[in-house]
Short mmCIF file of C-alpha atoms and ligand atoms in Angstrom, two decimals:
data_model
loop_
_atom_site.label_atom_id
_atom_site.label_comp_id
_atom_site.label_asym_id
_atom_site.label_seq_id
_atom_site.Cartn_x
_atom_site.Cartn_y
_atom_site.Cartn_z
CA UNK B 1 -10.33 -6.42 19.97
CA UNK B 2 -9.91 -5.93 16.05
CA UNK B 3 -8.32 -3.52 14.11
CA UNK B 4 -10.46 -2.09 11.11
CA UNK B 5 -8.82 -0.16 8.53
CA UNK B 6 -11.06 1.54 6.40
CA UNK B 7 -9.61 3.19 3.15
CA UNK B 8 -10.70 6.32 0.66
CA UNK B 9 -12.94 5.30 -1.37
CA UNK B 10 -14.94 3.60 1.92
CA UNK B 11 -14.89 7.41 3.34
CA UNK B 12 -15.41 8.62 0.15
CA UNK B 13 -18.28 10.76 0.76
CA UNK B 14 -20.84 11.19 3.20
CA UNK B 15 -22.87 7.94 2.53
CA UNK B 16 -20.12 5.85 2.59
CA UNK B 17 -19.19 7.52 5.96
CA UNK B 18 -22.57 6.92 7.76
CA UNK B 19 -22.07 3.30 6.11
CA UNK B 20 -18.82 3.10 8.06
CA UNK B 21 -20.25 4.40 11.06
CA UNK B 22 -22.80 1.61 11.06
CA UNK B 23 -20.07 -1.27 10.29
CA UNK B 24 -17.99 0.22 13.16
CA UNK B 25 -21.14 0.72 15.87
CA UNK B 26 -21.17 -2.49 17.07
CA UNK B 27 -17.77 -3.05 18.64
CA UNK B 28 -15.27 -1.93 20.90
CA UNK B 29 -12.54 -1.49 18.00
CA UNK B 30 -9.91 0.55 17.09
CA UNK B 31 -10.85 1.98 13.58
CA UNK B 32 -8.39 3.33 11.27
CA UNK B 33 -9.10 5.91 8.59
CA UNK B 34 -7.67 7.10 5.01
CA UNK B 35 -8.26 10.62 3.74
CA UNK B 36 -11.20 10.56 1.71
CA UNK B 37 -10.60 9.84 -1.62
CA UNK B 38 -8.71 12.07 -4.11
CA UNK B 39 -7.72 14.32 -0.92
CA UNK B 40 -4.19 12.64 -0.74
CA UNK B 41 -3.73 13.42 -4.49
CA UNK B 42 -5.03 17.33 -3.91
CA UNK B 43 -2.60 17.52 -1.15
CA UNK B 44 0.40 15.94 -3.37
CA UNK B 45 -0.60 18.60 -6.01
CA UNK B 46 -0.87 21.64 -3.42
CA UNK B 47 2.72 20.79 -2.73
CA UNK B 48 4.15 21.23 -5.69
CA UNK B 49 2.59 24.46 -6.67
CA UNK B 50 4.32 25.04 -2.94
CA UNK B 51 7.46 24.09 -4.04
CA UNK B 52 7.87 25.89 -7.58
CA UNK B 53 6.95 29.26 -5.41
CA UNK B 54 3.15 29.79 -6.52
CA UNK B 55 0.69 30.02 -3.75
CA UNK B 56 -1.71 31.31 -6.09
CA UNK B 57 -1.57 27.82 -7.72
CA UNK B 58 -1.76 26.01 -4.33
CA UNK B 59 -4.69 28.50 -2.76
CA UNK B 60 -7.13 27.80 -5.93
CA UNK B 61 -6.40 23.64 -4.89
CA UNK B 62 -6.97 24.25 -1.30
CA UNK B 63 -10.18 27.12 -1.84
CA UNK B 64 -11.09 23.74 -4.43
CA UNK B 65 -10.97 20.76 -1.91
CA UNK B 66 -12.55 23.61 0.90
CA UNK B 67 -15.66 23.61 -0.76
CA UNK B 68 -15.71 19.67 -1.17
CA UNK B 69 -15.26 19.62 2.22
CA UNK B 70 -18.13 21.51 3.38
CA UNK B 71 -20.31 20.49 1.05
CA UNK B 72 -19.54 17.13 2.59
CA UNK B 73 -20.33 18.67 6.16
CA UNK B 74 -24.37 19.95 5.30
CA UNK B 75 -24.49 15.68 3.89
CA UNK B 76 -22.99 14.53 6.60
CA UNK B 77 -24.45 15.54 9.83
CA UNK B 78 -28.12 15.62 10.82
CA UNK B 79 -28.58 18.56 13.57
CA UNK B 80 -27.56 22.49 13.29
CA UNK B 81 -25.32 22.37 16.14
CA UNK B 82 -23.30 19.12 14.48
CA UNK B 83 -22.96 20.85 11.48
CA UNK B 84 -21.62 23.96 12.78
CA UNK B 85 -19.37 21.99 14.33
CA UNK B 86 -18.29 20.31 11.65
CA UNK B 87 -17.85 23.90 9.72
CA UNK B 88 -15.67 25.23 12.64
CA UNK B 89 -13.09 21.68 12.39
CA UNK B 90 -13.30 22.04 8.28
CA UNK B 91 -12.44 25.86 8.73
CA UNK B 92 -9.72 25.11 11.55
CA UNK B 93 -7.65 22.68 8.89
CA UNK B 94 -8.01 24.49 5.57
CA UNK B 95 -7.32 27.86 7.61
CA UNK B 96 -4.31 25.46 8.58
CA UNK B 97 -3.48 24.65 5.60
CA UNK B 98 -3.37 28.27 3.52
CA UNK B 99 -0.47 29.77 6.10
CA UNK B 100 1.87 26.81 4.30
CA UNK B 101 1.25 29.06 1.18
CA UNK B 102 3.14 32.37 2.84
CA UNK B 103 6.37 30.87 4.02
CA UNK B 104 9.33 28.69 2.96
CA UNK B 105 7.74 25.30 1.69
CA UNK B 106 10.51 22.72 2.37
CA UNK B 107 9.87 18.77 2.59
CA UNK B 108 9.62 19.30 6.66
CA UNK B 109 5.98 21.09 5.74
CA UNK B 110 5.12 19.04 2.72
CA UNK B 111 4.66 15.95 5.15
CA UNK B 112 2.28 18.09 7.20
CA UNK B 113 0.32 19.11 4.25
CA UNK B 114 -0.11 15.42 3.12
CA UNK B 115 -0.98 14.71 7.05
CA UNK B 116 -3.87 17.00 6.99
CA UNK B 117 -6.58 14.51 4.80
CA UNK B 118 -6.66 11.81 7.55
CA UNK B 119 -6.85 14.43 10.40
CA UNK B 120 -9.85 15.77 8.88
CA UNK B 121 -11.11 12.60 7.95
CA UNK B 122 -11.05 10.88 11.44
CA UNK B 123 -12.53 14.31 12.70
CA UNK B 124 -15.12 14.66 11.13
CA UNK B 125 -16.01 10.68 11.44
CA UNK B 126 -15.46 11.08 15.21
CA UNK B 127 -18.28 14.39 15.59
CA UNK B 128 -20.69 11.98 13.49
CA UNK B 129 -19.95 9.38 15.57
CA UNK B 130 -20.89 11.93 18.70
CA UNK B 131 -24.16 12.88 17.02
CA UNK B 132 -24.70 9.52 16.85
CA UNK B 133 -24.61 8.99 20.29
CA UNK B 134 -21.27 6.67 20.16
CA UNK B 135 -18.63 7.61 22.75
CA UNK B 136 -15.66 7.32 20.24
CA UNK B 137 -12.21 7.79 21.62
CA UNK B 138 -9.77 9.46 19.03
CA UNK B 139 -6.52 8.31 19.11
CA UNK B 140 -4.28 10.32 17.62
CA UNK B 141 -1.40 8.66 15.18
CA UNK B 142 0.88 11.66 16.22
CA UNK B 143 1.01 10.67 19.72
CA UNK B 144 1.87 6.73 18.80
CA UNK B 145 2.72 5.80 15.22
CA UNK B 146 6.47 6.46 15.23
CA UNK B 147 9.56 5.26 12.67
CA UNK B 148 13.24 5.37 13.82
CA UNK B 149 16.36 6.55 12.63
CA UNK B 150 15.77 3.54 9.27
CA UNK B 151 12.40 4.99 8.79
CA UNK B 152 10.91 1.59 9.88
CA UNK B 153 8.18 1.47 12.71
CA UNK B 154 9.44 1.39 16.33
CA UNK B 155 7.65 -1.54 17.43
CA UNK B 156 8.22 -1.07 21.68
CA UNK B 157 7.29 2.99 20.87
CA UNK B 158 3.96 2.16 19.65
CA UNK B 159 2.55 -0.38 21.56
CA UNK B 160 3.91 1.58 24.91
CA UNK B 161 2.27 4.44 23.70
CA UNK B 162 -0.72 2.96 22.43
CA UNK B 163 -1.44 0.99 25.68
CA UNK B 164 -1.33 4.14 27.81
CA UNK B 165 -4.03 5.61 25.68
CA UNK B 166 -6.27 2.98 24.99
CA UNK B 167 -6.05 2.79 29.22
CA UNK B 168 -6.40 6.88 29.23
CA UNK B 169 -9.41 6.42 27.62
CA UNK B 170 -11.53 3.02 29.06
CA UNK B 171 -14.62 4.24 29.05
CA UNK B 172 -14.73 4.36 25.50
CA UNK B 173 -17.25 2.31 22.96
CA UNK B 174 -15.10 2.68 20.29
CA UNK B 175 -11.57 4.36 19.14
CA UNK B 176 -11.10 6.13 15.90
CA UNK B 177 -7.08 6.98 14.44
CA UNK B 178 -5.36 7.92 11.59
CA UNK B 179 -3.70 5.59 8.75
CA UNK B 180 -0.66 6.35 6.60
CA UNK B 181 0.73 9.56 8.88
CA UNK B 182 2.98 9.21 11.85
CA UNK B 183 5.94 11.22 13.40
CA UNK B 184 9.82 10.03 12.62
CA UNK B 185 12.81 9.83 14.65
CA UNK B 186 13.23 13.10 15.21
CA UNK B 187 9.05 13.84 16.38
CA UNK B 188 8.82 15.44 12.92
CA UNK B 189 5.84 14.86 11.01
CA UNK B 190 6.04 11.86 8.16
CA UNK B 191 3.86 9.42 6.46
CA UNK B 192 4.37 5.27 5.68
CA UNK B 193 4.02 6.15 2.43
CA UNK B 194 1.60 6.27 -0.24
CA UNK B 195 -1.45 3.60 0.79
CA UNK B 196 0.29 3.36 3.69
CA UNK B 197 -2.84 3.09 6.03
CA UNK B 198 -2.87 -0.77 5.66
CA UNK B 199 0.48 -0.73 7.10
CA UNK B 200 -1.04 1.14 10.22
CA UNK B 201 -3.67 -1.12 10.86
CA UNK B 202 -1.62 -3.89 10.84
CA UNK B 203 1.20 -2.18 13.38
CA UNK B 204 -2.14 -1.44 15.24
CA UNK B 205 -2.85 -4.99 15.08
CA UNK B 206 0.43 -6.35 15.93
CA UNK B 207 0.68 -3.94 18.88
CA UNK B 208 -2.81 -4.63 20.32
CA UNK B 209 -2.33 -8.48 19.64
CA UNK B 210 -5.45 -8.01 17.83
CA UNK B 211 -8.20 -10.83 16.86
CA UNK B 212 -8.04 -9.85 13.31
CA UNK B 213 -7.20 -6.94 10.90
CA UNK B 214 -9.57 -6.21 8.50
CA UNK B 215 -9.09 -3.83 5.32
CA UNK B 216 -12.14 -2.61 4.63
CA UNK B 217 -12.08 -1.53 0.75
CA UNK B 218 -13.99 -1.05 -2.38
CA UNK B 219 -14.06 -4.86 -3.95
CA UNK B 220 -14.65 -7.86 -2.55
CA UNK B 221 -11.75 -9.29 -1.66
CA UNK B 222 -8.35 -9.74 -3.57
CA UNK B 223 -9.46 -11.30 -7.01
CA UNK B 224 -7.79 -13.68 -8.67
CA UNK B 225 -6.30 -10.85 -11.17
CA UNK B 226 -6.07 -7.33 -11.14
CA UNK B 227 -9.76 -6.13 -12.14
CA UNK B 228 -8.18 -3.21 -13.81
CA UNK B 229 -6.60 -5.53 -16.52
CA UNK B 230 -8.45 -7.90 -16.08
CA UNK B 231 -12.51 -8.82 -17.01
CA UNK B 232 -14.33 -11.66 -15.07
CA UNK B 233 -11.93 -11.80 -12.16
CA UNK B 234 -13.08 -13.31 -8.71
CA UNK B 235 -12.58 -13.19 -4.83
CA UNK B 236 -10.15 -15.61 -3.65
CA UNK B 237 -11.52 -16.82 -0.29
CA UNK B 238 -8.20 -17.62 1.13
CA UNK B 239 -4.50 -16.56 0.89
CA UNK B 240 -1.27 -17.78 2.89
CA UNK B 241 0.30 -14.40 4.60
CA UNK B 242 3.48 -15.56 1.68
CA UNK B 243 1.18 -15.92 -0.98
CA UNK B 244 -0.61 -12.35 0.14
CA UNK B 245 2.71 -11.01 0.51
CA UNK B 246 3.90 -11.92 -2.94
CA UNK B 247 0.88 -10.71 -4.34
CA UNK B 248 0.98 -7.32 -2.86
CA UNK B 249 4.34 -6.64 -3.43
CA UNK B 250 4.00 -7.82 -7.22
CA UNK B 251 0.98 -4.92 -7.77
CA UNK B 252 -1.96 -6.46 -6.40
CA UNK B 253 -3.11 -2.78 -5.29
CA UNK B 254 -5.63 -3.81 -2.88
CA UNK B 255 -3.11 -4.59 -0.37
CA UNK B 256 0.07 -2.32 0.50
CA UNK B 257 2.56 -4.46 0.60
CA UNK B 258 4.44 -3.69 3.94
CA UNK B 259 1.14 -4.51 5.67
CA UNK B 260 1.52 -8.36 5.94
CA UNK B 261 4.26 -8.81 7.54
CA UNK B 262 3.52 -7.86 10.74
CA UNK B 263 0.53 -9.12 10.73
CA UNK B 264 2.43 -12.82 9.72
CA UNK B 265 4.67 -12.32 12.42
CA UNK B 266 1.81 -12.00 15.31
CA UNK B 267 -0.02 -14.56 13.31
CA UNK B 268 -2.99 -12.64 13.06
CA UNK B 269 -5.78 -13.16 10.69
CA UNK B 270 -5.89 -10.87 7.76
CA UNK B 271 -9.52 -9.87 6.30
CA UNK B 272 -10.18 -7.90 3.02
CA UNK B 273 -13.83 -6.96 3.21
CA UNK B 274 -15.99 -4.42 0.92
CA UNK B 275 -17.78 -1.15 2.62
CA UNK B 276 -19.91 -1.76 -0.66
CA UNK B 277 -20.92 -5.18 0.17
CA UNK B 278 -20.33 -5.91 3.75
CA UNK B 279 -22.13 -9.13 3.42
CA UNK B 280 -19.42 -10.56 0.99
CA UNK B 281 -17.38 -13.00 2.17
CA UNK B 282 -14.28 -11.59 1.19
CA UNK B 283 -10.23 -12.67 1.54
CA UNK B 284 -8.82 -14.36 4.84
CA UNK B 285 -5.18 -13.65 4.80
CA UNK B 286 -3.76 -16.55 7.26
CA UNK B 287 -1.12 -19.40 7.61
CA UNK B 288 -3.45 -21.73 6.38
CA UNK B 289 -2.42 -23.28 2.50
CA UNK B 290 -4.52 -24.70 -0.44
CA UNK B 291 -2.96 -27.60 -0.83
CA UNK B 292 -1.87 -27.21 -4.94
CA UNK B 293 -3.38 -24.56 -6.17
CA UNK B 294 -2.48 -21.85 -8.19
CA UNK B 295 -4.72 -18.50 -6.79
CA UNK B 296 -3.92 -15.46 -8.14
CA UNK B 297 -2.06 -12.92 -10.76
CA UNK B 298 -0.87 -10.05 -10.36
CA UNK B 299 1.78 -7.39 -12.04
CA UNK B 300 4.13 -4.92 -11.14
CA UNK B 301 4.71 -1.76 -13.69
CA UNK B 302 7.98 0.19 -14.54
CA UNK B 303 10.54 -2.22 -14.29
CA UNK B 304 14.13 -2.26 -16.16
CA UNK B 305 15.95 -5.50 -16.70
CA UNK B 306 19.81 -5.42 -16.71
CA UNK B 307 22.02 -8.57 -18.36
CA UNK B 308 25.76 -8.95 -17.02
CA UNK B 309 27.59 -11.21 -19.82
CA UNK B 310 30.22 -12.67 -18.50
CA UNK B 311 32.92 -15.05 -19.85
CA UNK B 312 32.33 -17.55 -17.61
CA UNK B 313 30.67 -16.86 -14.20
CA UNK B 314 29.88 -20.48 -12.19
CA UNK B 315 33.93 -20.42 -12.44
CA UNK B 316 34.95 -17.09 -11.74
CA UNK B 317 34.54 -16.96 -8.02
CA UNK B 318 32.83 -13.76 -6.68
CA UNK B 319 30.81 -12.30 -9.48
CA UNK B 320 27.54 -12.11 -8.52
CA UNK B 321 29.10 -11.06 -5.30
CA UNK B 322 29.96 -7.89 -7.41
CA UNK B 323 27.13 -7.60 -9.27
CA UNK B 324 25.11 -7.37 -6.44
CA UNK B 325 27.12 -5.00 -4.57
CA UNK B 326 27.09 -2.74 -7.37
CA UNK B 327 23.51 -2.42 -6.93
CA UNK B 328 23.75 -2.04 -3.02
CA UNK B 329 26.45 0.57 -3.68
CA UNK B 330 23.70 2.43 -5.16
CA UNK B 331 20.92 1.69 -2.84
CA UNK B 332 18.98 -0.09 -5.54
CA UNK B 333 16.78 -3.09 -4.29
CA UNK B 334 16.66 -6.14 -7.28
CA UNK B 335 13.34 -7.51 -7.78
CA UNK B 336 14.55 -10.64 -9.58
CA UNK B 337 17.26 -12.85 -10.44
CA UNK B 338 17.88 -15.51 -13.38
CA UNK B 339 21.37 -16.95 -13.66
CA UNK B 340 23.04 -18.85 -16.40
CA UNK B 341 27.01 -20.42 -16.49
CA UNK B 342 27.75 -16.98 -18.79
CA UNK B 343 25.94 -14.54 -16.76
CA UNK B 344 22.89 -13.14 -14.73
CA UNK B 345 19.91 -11.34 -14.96
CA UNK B 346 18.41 -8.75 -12.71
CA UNK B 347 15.55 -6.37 -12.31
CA UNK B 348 15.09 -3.09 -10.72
CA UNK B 349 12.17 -0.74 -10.18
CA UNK B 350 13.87 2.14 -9.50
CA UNK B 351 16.05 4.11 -12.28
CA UNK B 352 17.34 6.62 -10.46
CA UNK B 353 20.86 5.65 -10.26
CA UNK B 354 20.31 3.02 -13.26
CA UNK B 355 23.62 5.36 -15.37
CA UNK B 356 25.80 4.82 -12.61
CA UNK B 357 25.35 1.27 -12.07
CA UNK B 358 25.31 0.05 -15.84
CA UNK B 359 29.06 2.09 -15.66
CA UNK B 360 30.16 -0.26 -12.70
CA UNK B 361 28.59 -3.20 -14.50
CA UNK B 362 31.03 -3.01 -17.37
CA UNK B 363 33.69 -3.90 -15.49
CA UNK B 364 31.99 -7.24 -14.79
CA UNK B 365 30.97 -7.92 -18.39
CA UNK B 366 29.15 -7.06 -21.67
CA UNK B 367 25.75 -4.80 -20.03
CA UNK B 368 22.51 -4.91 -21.94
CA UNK B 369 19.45 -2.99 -20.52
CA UNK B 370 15.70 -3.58 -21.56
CA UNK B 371 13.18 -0.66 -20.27
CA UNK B 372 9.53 -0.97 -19.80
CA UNK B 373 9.30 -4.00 -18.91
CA UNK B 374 6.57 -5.90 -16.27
CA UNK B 375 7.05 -8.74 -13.81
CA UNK B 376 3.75 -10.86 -13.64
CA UNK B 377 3.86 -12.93 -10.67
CA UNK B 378 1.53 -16.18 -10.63
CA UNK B 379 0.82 -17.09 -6.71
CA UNK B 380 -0.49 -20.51 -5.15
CA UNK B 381 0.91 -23.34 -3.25
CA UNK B 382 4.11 -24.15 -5.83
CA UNK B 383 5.93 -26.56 -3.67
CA UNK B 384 8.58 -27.88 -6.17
CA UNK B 385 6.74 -31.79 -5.28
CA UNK B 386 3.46 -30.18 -7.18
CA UNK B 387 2.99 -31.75 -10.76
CA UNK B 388 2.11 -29.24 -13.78
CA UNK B 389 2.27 -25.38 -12.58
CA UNK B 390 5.19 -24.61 -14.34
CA UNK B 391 3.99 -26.19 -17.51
CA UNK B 392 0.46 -24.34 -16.81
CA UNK B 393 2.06 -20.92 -16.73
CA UNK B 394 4.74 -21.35 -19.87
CA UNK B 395 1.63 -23.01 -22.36
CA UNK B 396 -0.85 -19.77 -21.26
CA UNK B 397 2.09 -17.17 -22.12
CA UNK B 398 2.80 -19.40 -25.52
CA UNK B 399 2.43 -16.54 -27.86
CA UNK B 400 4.40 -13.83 -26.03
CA UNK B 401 7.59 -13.00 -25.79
CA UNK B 402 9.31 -13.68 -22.01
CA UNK B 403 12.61 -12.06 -21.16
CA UNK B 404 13.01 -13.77 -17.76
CA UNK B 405 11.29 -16.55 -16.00
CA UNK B 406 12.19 -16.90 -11.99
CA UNK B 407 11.01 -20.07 -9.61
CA UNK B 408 12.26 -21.62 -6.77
CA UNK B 409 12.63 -18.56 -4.73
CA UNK B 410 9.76 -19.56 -2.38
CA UNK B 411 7.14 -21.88 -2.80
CA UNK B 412 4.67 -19.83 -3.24
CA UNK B 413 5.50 -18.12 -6.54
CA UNK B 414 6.64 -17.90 -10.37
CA UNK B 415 7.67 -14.60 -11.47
CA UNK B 416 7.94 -13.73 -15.47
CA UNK B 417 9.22 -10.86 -17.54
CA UNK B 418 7.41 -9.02 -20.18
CA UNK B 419 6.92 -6.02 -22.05
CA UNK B 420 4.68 -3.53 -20.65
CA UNK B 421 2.72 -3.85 -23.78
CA UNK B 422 2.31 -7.08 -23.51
CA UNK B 423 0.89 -6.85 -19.95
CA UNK B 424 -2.49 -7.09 -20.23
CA UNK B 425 -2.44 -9.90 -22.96
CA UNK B 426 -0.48 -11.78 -20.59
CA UNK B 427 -2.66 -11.67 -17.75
CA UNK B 428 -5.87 -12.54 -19.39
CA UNK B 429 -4.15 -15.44 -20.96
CA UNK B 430 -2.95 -16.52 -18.10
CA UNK B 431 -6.93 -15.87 -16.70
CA UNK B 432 -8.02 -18.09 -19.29
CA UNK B 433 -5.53 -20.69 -19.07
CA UNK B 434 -4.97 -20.92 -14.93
CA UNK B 435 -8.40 -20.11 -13.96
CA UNK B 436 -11.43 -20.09 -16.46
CA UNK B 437 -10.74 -23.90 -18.04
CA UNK B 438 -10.44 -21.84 -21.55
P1 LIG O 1 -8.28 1.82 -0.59
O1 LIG O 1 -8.43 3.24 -1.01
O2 LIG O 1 -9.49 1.28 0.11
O3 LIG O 1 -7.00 1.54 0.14
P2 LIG O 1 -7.14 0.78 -3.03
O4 LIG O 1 -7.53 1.59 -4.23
O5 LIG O 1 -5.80 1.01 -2.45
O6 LIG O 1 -8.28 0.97 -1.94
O7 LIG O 1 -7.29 -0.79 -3.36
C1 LIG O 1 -8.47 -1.30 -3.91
C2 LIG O 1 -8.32 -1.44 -5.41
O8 LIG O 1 -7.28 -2.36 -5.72
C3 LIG O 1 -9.52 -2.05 -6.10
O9 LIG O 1 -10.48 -1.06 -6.40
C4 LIG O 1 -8.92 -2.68 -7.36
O10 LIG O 1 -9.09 -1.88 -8.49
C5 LIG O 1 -7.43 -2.74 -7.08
N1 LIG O 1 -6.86 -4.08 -7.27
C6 LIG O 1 -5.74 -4.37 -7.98
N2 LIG O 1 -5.50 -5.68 -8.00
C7 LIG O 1 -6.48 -6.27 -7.27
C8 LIG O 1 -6.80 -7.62 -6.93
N3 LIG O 1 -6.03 -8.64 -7.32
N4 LIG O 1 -7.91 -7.85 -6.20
C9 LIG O 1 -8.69 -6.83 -5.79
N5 LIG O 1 -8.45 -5.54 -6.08
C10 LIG O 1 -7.36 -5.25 -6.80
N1 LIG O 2 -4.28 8.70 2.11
C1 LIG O 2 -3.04 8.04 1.81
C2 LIG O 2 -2.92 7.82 0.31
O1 LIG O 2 -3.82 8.18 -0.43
C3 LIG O 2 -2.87 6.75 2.55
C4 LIG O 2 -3.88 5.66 2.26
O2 LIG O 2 -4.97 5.91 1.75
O3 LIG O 2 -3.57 4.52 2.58
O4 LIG O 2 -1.92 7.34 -0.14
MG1 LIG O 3 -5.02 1.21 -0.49
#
């Protein structure tokens, strides 16, 4: 059995959702959808009109995406009766929907707002899938997909849960469920986050002990750079789970970056594959390594560098122990590290308690903060043994300015510092220089 995640864009509109339909006919799977695309977003927005007390604001988004919606219903199916069915689901969720806009609007029913684009998107796939004639078994993620009191995934709970309905329903040719939403601790609704369907599938794969996961997207595979930035990328054909890892978590957006790990710790095959272009090879995602080469770029936005000067730290015993409890005091994660005999280096994505922790720093040392800054991580098989990476990287970034360079950490990656506006000049030179012979 596989696992195939497919994301927005893939049920973007009804095309792309008959073109799903035909990628997932042939097997007895367990398919997991996104929202369509831009519903997420809509759903975000109707939520804050909830929250600053104007339904008005929230009713014209939800009367809005309504309309989208059936107009997606007359393209979709092919018969009357399919149709009206499809009307009757569309009208059951928006009808849903509009009573959030007469009551107290509190996080609790923000999370079941942002549920309701993959409900309606795995509903309407699985009446298609009935006019089709394919006996597709929903699966709902409420009933399985569970965090604990951490808000991580409860492992035993879903595959327990799972099990009993993949044997509940045997006779099925197929079974359909929801990405991204799932209930928490307490059986309230939540999510995994924003792109969190990839994470799904590969809990779904873990759980199942599943062949292979495959991500089903809009591009071909994770490219050697981020397409966005980037002009004359290409696929990579194949990735170490690290080297995937390190390359989702540093921005490469085709990939949430929770989803490998699971995945690495079932050793299951990862696949990134286009709805577009299901012919493409794509990405395989495995423990299998290159031997010495560099494979991809990517970057990571919105990140704020912090300096502790110190005297002397390598002899003053137990200050990066305080520097780096000063930043778990404050529940702030460090993305990376550079150390020197008079001090350290460290980045952080989140700001939020950035005041607070410069004021603790100072008692530690002189405190220097650079904003808007951008970690661009370079990926490949970097064992330390490997001749000329490092000297690769610094010559292609020769002409722009680095605040922090980080290797050694793993073997599979060297991390830099830069100004955000120097992003994009930094990737394409390091294109040119790692990739294109230029
Ligand atoms: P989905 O909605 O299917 O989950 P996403 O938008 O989350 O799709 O991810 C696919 C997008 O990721 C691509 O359209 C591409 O613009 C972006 N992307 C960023 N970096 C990379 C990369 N290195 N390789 C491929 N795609 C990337
Ligand atoms: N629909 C959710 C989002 O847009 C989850 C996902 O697509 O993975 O974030
Ligand atoms: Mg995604």
């Amino acid at each position: 059995m596989k696992v195939l995640k497919f994301g927005g864009t893939s049920v973007g509109s009804a095309g792309r959702m008959r073109d799903v339909a035909r990628l997932i006919a042939g097997g007895r799977n367990i398919v997991v959808l996104s929202a369509m695309a831009g519903t997420t977003n809509s759903l975000v927005e109707i939520s804050e009109y909830l929250y600053k007390k104007n339904p008005d604001g929230a009713n014209e988004i939800i009367n809005k995406l309504a309309v989208k919606y059936y107009e997606h219903v007359e393209a979709l199916f092919c018969t009357a009766e399919y149709r009206q069915r499809g009307r009757e689901l569309t009208a059951h969720y928006f009808d849903y929907m509009r009573t959030f806009t007469k009551d107290l609007f509190t996080l609790f029913e923000e999370r079941v707002i942002l549920a309701q684009g993959e409900l309606i998107s795995t509903g309407l796939m699985h009446l298609y899938l009935h006019e089709q004639g394919i006996n597709a078994a929903m699966l709902p993620a409420l009933d399985f997909m569970r965090t604990d009191k951490n808000a991580e995934p409860d492992p035993v709970y879903i595959k327990d849960r799972l099990m009993s309905l993949l044997k509940a329903n045997e006779g099925a040719d197929l079974f359909i469920t929801q990405g991204y939403i799932c209930r928490n601790a307490y059986g309230e609704v939540d999510n995994l986050q924003r792109g969190g369907s990839d994470y799904t599938a590969s809990l779904i794969g873990a759980a199942v002990h599943a062949e292979e996961i495959q991500i089903w997207t809009d591009i071909d595979g994770m490219h050697n750079n981020d397409p966005r930035y980037v002009e004359g990328t290409r696929p990579v054909r194949h990735l170490h789970f690290e080297e995937a890892a390190e390359l989702a978590y540093f921005g490469a957006k085709i990939l949430h970056p929770t989803c490998i790990l699971p995945a690495k710790l079932s050793n299951i095959p990862v696949r990134l594959l286009n709805t577009m272009q299901p012919e493409a090879a794509g990405t395989l995602i495995s423990n299998a390594t290159d031997e010495g080469r560099v494979k991809a770029i990517a970057a990571k936005d919105n990140i704020t560098a912090i300096k502790i000067k110190s005297g002397r730290m390598l002899l003053a015993t137990g200050f990066l122990r305080k520097v780096f409890e000063t930043f778990e005091n404050y529940q702030t994660p460090i993305d990376m590290v550079t150390t020197s005999e008079v001090g350290v280096s460290c980045t952080i994505d989140n700001r939020r308690r950035l005041d607070e922790i410069v004021d603790d720093l100072k008692k530690y040392g002189t405190v220097t903060v650079d904003d808007n800054m951008v970690i661009i991580c370079v990926v490949g098989d970097m064992k330390w043994e490997n001749l000329g990476f490092e000297a690769g990287i610094v010559n292609a970034l020769k002409d722009i300015p680095v605040r922090m360079i980080s290797y050694g950490g793993s073997n599979y990656n060297v991390s830099l510092l830069v100004r955000s506006e120097d992003k994009q000049r930094a990737l394409r030179s390091l294109s040119d220089f790692l990739f294109n012979n230029k």
